[in-house]
PDB file of C-alpha atoms in Angstrom:
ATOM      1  CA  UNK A   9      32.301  20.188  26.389  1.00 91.00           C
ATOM      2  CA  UNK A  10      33.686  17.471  24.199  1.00 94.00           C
ATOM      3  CA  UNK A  11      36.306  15.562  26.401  1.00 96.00           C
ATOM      4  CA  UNK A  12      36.707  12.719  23.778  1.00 95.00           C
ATOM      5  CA  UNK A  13      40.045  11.329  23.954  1.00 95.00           C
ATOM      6  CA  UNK A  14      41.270  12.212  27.146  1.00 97.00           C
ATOM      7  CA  UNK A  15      41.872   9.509  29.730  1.00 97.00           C
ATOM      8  CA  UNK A  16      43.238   9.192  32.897  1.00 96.00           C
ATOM      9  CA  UNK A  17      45.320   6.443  34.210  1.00 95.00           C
ATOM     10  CA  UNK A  18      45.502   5.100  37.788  1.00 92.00           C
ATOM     11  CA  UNK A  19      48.690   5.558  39.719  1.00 90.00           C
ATOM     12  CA  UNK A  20      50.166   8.034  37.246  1.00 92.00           C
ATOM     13  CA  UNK A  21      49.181  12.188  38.049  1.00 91.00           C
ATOM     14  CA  UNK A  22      47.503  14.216  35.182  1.00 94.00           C
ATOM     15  CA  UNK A  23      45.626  13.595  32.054  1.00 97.00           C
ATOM     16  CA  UNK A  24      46.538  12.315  29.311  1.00 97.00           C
ATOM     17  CA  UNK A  25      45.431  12.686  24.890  1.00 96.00           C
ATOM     18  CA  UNK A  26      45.195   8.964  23.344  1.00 96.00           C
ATOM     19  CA  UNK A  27      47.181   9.242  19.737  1.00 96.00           C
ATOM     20  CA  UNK A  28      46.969   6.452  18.807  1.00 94.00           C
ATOM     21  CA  UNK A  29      45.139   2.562  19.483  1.00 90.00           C
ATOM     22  CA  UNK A  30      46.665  -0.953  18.809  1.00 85.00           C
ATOM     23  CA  UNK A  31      45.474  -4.211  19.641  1.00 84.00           C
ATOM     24  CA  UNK A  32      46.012  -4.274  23.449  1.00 86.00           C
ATOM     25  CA  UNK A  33      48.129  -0.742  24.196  1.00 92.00           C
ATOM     26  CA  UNK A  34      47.152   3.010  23.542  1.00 94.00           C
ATOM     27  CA  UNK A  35      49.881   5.079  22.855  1.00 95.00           C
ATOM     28  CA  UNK A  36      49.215   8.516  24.620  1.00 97.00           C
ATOM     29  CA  UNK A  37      50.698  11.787  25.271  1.00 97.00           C
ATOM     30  CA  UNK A  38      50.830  13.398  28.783  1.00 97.00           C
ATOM     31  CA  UNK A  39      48.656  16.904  28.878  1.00 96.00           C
ATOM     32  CA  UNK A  40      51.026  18.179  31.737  1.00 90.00           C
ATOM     33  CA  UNK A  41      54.442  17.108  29.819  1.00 91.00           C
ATOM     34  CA  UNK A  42      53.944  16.232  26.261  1.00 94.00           C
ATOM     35  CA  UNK A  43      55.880  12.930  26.744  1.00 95.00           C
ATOM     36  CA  UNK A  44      53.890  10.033  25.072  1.00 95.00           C
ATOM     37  CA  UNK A  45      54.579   6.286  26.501  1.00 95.00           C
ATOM     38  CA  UNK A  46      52.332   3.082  25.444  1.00 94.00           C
ATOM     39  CA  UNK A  47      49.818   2.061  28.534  1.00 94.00           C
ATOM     40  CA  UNK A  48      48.469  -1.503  28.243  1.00 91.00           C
ATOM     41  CA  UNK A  49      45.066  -2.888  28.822  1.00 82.00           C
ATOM     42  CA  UNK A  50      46.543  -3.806  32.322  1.00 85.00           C
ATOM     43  CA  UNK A  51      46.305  -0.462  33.380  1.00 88.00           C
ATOM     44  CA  UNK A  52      43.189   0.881  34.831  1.00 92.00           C
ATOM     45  CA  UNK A  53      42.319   3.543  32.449  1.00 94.00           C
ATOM     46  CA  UNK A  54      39.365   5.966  32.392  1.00 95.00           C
ATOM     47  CA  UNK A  55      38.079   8.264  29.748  1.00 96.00           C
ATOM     48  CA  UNK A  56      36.669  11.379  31.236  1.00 97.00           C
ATOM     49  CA  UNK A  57      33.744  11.557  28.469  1.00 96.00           C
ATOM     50  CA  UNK A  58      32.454   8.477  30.695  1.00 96.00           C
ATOM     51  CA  UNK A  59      32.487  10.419  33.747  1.00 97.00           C
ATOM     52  CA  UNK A  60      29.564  11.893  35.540  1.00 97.00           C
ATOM     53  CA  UNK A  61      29.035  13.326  38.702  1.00 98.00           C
ATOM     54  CA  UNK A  62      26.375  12.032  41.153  1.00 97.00           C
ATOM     55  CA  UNK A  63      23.146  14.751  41.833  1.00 97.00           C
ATOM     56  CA  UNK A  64      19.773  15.024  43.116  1.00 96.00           C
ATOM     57  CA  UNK A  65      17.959  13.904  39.786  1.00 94.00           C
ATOM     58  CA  UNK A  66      19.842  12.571  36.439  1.00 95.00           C
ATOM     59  CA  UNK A  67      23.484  12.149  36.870  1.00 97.00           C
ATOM     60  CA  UNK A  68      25.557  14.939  34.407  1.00 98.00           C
ATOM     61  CA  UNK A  69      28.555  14.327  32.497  1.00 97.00           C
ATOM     62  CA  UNK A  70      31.842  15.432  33.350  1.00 97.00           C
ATOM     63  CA  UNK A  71      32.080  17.354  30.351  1.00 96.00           C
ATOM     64  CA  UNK A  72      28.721  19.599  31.426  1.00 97.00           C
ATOM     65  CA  UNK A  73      30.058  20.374  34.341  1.00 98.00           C
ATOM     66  CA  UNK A  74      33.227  21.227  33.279  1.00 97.00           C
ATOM     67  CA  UNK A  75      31.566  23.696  30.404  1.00 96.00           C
ATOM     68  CA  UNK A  76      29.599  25.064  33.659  1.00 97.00           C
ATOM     69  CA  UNK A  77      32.804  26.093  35.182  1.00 98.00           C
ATOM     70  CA  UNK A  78      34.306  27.288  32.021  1.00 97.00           C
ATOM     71  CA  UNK A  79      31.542  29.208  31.497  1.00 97.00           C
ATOM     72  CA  UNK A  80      31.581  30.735  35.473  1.00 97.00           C
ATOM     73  CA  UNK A  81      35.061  31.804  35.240  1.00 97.00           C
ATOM     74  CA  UNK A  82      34.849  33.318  32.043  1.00 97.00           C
ATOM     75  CA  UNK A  83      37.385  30.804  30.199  1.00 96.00           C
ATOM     76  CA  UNK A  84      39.765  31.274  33.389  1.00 97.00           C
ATOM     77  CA  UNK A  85      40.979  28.781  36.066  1.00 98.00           C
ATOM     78  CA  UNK A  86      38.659  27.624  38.701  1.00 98.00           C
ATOM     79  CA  UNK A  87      39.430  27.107  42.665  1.00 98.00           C
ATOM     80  CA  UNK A  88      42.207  25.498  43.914  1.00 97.00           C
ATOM     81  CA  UNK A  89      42.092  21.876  44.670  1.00 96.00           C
ATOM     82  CA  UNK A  90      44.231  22.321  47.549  1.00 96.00           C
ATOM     83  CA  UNK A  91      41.859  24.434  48.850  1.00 97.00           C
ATOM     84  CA  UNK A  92      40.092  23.123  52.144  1.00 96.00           C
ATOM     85  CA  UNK A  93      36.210  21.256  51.670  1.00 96.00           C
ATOM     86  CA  UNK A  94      34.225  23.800  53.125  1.00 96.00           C
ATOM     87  CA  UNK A  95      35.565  26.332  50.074  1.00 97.00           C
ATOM     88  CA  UNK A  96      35.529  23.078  47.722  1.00 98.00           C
ATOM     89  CA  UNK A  97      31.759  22.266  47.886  1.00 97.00           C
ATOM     90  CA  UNK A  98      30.713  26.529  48.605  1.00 97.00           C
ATOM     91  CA  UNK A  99      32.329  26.938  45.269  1.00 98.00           C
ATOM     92  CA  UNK A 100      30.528  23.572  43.318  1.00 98.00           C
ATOM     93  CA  UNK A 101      27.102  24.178  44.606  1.00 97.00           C
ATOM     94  CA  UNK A 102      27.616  27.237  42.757  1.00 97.00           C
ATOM     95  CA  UNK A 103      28.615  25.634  39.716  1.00 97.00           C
ATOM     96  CA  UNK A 104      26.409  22.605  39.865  1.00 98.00           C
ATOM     97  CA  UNK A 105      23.381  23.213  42.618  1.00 97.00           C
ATOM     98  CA  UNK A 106      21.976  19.781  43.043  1.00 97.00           C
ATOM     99  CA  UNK A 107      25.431  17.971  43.403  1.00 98.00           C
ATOM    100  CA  UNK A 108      24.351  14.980  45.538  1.00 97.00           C
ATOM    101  CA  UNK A 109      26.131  15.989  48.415  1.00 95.00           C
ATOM    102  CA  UNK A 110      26.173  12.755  49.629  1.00 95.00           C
ATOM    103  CA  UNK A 111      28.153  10.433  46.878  1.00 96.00           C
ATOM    104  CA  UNK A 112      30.215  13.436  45.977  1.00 97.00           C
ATOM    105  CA  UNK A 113      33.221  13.386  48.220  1.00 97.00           C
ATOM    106  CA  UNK A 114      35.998  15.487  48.787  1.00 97.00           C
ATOM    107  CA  UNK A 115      38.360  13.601  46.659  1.00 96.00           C
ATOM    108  CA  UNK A 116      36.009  13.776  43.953  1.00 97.00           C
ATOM    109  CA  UNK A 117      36.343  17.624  43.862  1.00 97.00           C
ATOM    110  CA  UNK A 118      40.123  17.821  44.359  1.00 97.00           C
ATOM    111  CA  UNK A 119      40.180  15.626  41.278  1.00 96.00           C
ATOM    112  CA  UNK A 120      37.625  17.474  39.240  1.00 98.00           C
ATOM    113  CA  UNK A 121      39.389  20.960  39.967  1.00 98.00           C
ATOM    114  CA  UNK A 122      42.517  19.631  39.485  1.00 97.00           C
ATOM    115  CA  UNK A 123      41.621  18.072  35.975  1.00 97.00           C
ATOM    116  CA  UNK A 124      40.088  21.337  35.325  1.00 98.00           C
ATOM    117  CA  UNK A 125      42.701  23.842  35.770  1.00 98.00           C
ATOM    118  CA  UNK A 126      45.512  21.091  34.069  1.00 97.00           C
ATOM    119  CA  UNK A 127      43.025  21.017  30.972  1.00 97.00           C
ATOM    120  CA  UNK A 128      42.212  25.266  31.320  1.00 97.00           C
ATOM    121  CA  UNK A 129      46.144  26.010  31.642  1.00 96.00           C
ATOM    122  CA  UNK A 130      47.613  24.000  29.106  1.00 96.00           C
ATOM    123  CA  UNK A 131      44.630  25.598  26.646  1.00 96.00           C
ATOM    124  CA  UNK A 132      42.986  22.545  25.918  1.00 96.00           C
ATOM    125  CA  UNK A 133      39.733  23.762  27.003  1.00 96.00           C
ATOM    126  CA  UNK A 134      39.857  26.642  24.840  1.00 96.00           C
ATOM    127  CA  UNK A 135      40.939  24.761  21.936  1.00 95.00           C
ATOM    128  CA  UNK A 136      37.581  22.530  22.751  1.00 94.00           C
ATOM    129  CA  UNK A 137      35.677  25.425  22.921  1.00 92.00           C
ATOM    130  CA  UNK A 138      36.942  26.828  19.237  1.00 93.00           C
ATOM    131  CA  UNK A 139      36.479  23.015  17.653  1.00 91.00           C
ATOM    132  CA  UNK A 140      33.057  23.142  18.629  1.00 87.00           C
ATOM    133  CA  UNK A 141      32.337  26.325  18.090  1.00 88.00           C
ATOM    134  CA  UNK A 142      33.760  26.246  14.021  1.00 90.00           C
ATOM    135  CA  UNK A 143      31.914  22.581  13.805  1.00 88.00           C
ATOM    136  CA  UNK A 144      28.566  24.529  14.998  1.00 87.00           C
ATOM    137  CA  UNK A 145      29.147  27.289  12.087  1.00 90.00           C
ATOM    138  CA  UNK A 146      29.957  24.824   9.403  1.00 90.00           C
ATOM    139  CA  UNK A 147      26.924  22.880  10.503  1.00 88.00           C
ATOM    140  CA  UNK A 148      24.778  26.161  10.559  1.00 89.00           C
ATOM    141  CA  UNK A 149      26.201  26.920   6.992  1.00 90.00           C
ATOM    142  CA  UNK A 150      25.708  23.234   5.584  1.00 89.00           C
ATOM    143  CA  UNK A 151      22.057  23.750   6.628  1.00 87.00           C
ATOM    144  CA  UNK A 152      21.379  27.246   5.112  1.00 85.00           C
ATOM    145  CA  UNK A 153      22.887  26.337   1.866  1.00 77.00           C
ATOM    146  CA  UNK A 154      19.907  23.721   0.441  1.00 71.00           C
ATOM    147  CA  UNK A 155      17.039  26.679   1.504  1.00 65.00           C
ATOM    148  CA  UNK A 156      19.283  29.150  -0.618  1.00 62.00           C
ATOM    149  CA  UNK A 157      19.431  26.963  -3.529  1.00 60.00           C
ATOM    150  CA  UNK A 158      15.172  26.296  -2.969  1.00 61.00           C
ATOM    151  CA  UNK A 159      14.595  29.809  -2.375  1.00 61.00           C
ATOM    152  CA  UNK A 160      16.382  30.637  -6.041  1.00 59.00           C
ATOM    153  CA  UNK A 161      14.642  27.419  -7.623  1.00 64.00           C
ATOM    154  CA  UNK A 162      11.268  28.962  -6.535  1.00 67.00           C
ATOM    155  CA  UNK A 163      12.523  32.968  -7.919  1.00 65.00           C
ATOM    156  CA  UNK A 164      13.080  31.420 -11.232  1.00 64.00           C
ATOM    157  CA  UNK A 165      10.043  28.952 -11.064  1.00 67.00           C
ATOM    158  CA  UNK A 166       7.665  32.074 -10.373  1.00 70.00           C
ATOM    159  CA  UNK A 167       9.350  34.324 -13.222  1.00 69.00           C
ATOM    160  CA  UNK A 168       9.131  31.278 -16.028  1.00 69.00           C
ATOM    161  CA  UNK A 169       5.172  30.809 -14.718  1.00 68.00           C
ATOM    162  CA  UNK A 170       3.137  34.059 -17.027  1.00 68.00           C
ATOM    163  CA  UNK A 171       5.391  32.990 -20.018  1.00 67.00           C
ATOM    164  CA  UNK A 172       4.192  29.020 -19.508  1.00 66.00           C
ATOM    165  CA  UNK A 173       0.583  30.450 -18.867  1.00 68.00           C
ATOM    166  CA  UNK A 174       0.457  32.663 -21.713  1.00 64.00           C
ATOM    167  CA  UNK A 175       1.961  28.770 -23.930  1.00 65.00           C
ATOM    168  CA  UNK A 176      -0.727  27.032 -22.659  1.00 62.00           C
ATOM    169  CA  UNK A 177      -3.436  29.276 -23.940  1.00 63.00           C
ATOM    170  CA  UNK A 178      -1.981  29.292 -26.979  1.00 59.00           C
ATOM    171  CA  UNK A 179      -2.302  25.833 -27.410  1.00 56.00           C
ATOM    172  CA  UNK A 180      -6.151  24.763 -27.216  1.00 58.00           C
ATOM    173  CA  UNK A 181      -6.823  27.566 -30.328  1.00 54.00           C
ATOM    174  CA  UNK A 182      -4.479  25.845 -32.152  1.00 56.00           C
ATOM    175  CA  UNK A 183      -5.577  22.479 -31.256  1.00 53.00           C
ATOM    176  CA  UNK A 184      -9.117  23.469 -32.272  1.00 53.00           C
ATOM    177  CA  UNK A 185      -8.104  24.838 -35.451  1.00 52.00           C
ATOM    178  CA  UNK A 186      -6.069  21.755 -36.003  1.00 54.00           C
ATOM    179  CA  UNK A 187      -9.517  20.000 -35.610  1.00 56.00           C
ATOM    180  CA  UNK A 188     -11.869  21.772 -38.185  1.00 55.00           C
ATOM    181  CA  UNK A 189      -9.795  21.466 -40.736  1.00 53.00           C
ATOM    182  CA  UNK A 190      -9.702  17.699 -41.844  1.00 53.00           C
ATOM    183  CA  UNK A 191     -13.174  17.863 -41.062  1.00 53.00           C
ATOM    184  CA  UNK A 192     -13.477  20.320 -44.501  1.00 51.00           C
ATOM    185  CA  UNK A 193     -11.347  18.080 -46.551  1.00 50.00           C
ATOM    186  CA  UNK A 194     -12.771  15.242 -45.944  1.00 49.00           C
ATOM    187  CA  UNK A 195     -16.937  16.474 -46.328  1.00 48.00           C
ATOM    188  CA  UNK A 196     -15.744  17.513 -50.061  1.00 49.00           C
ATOM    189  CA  UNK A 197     -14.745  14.461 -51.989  1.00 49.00           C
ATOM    190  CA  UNK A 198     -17.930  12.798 -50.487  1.00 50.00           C
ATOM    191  CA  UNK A 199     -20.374  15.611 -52.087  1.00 47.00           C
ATOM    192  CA  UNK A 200     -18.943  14.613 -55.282  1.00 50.00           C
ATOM    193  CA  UNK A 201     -19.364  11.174 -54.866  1.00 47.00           C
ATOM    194  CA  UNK A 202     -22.865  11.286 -54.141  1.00 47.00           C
ATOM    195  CA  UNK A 203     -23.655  13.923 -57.129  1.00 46.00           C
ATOM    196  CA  UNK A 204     -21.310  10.937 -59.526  1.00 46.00           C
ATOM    197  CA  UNK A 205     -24.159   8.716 -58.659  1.00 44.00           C
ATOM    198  CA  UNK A 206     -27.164  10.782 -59.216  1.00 46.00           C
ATOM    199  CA  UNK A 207     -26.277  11.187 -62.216  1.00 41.00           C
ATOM    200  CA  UNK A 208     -25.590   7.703 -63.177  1.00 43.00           C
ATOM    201  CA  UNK A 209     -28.542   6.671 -61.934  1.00 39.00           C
ATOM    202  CA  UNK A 210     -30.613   8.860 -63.935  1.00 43.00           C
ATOM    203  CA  UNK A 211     -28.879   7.904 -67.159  1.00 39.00           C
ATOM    204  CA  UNK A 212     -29.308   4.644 -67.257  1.00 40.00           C
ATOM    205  CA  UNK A 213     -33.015   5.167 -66.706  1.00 40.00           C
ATOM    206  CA  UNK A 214     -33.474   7.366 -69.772  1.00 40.00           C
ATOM    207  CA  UNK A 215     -31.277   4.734 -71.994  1.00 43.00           C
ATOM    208  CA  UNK A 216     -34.443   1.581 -70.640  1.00 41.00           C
ATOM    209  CA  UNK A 217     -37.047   4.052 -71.538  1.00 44.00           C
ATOM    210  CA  UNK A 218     -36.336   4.313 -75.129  1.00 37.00           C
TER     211      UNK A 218
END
């Protein structure tokens, strides 16, 4: 679960969207209300996709666990966080069994329930959910499209190859033939330079003999 963006501030209930960033304030819009207000770098201010929650082994972001209860209820709202511990921490080891029970304190579930069911009511989470979900198709369909356009490079590749066979036979024949003939051309004004001379030669030896 992508939780990018939304904050909560100390001293003030809710959550809260950032809109938009300046130099030293963020200018963000309450979840609960809709009413945006600046908050300053003053103000202790914590982005829940920094969150994690203590367990046994590897610590698990806030968002996981969140997508764990999403995905437990069905898209619906989770337990109450007014709800007494006992019920709290039945309910979470359900949701997340190695919770370090330990470093994971009651307050820490009030919170995380209460976060939940602001962000599941107001439809954020579902809006989440459908972002990522269309982001996952387009990435799906970004990836299919370059082994489409292979797989009909290769089609057209395999029909072109008995016509490019069939060329390059053709081509030594005529290569060879291309080959034998200067060799005729050439063999024939040399017989009749050597049968010029013969006869020259036996001229001029008939002329001395007289």
């Amino acid at each position: 679960m992508n939780l990018t963006g939304i904050i909560s501030i100390s001293g003030k209930p809710g959550l809260y969207r950032v809109v938009s960033q300046g130099k030293n304030t963020l200018i963000v819009e309450g979840i609960h209300d809709g009413k945006r207000f600046p908050a300053f770098s003053a103000n202790k201010i914590s982005a829940l996709s920094d969150i994690s929650i203590f367990t046994t082994d590897e610590d698990v972001p806030l968002g996981e666990v969140i997508q764990k209860i999403w995905d437990k209820e069905n898209g619906g709202a989770c337990i109450d966080a007014k709800e007494d511990a006992n019920a709290m921490h039945n309910y979470f080891v359900a949701v997340l069994p190695n919770y370090d029970k330990e470093r994971v304190y009651n307050s820490d579930l009030k919170k995380l329930f209460a976060w939940y069911n602001l962000l599941q009511g107001s439809g954020t989470l579902a809006k989440i959910v459908e972002e990522t979900a269309k982001a996952e198709a387009e990435s799906k369909a970004a990836e299919a499209k370059p082994k489409k356009k292979a797989a009909a490079k290769d089609a057209v590749a395999e029909e072109e190859k008995p016509a490019k066979e069939a060329k390059a036979k053709k081509a030594p024949a005529k290569a060879a033939a291309d080959k034998k003939e200067p060799k005729k051309k050439t063999a024939a004004p040399k017989a009749k330079a050597e049968s010029k001379a013969k006869t020259s030669v036996r001229t001029t030896t008939v002329k001395r003999g007289a």
